[in-house]
XYZ file of C-alpha atoms in Angstrom:
182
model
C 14.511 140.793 155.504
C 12.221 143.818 155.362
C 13.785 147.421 156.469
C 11.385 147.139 159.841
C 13.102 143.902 160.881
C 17.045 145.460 159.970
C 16.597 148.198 162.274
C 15.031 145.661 164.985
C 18.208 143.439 164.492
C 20.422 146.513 164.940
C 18.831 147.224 168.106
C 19.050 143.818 169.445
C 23.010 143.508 168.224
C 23.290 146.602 170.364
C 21.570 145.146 173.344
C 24.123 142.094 172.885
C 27.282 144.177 172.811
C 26.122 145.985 175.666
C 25.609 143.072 177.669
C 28.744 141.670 176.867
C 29.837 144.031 179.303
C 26.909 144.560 182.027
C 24.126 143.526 183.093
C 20.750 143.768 181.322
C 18.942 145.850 184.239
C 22.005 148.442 184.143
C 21.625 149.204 180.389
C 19.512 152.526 179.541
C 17.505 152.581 176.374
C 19.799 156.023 175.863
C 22.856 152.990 175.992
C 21.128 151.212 173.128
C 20.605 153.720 171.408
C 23.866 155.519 171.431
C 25.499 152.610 170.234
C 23.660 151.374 167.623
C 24.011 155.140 165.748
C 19.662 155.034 165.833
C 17.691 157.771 167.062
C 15.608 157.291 170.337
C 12.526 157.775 168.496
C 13.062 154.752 166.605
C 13.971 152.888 169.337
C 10.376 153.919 170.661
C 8.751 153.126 167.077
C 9.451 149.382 167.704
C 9.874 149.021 171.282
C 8.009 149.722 174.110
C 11.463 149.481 176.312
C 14.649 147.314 176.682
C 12.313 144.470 177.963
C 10.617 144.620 175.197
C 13.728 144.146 172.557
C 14.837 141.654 174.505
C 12.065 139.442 174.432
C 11.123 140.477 170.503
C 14.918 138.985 170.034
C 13.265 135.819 171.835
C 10.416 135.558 169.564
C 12.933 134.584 166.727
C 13.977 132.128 168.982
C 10.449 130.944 169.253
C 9.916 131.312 165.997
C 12.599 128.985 164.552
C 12.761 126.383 167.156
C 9.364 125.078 169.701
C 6.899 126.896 167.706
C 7.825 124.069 165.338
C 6.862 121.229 167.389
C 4.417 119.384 165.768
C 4.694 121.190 162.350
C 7.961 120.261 161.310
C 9.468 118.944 164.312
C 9.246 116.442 167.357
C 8.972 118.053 170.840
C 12.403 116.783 171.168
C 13.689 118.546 168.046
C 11.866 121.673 169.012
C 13.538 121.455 172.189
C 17.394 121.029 171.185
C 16.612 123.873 167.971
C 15.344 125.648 171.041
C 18.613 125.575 173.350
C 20.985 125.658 171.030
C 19.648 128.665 169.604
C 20.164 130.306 173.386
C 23.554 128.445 173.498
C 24.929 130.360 170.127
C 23.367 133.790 171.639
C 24.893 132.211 175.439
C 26.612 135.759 176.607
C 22.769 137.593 175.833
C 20.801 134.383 177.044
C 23.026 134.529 180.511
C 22.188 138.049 181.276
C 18.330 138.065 179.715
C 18.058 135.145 182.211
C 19.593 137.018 184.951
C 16.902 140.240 184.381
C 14.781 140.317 187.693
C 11.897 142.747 185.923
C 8.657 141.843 185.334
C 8.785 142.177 181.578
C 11.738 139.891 181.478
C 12.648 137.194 179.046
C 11.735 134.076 181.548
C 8.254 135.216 182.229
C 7.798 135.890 178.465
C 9.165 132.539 177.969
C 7.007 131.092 180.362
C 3.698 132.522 178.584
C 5.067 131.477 174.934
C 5.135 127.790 175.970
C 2.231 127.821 178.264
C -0.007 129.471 175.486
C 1.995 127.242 172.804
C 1.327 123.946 174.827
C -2.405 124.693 175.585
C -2.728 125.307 171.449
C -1.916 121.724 171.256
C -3.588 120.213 173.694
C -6.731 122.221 173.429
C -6.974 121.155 169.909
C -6.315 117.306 171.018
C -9.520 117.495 173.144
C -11.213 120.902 173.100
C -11.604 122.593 176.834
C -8.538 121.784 179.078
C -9.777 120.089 182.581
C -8.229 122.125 185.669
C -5.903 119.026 186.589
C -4.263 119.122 183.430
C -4.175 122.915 183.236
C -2.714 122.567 187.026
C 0.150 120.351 185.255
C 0.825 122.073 182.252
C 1.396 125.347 184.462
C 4.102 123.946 186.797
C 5.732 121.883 184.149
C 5.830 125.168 182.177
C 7.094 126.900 185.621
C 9.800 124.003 186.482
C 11.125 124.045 182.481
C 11.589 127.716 183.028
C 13.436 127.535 185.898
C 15.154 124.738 184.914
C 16.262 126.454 181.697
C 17.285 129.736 183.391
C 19.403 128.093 185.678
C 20.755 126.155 182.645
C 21.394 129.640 181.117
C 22.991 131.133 184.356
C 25.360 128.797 185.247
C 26.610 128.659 181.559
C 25.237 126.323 179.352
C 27.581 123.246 180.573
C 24.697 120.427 179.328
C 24.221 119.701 175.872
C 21.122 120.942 174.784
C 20.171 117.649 174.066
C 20.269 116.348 177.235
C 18.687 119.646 178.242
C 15.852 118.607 175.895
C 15.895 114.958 177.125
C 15.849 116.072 180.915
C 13.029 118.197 180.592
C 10.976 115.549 178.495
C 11.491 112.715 181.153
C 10.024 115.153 183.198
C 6.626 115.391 181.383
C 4.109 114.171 183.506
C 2.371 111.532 182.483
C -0.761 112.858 181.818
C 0.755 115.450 179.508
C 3.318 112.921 178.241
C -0.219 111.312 176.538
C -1.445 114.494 175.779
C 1.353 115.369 173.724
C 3.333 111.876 172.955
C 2.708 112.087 169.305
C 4.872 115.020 169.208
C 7.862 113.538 169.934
């Protein structure tokens, strides 16, 4: 791991102590800092705010679980790397979820599968028609919820039947669309 990425991680292992004990929308960037022994002006070298850490931390997550769908993995396999990666991380995952601003992780989340999903099927049959765009957006939007709420009321499903649940509710035109992924 290159020096850039240490500091990140020490950022986001503060961020996770801290909300061990409080919410993420209490915690001050001055918090973060103070207790990971960094200066503020790295903080701002590699984040734009707490929001911003947070959902960096995420893109690991993305990184190492649904961005593989397809490469090295099913959707299904994607899916359960996916939630068990926020199950091991649960205490951070339950208050990221919980974060009402606009920056937050479950928007970020949202645009990271829409965008990811749209990859796929865009290169299964070029330009997307508006009903299937129409589905992928509110399957993306009803995963979401379904995995904040998941998230918020603590993680009690495996996550694969999390991953199972949320694949039975494909519709079926995206079920074709992206059946050979599973």
């Amino acid at each position: 791991m290159n020096e850039h990425d240490q500091t990140k991680y020490i950022f986001a292992q503060s961020i996770k102590d801290l909300m061990a004990k409080q919410p993420l929308d209490k915690i001050t960037v001055t918090d973060i800092v103070k207790h990971s022994g960094m200066t503020r002006q790295t903080f701002y070298r590699y984040f734009q705010d707490k929001y911003d850490l947070v959902n960096w931390y995420f893109e690991k997550l993305a990184d190492k679980s649904f961005r593989q769908i397809g490469n090295s993995s099913t959707l299904k396999e994607g899916l359960v790397k996916k939630f068990t990666f926020l199950l091991n991380d649960q205490i951070f995952f339950m208050q990221a979820f919980q974060s009402k601003d606009y920056n937050n992780v479950e928007n970020y989340d949202y645009q990271c599968i829409l965008e990811f999903y749209k990859q796929i099927i865009h290169n299964k049959i070029g330009d997307i028609p508006e009903d299937i765009m129409f589905l992928l957006k509110m399957y993306c939007h009803g995963s979401i919820t379904m995995t904040v709420e998941w998230a918020i009321r603590g993680m009690k499903e495996s996550p694969e039947m999390i991953a199972d649940l949320l694949i039975d509710a494909l519709p079926p035109k995206l079920e074709d669309l992206l059946s050979d992924l599973r």
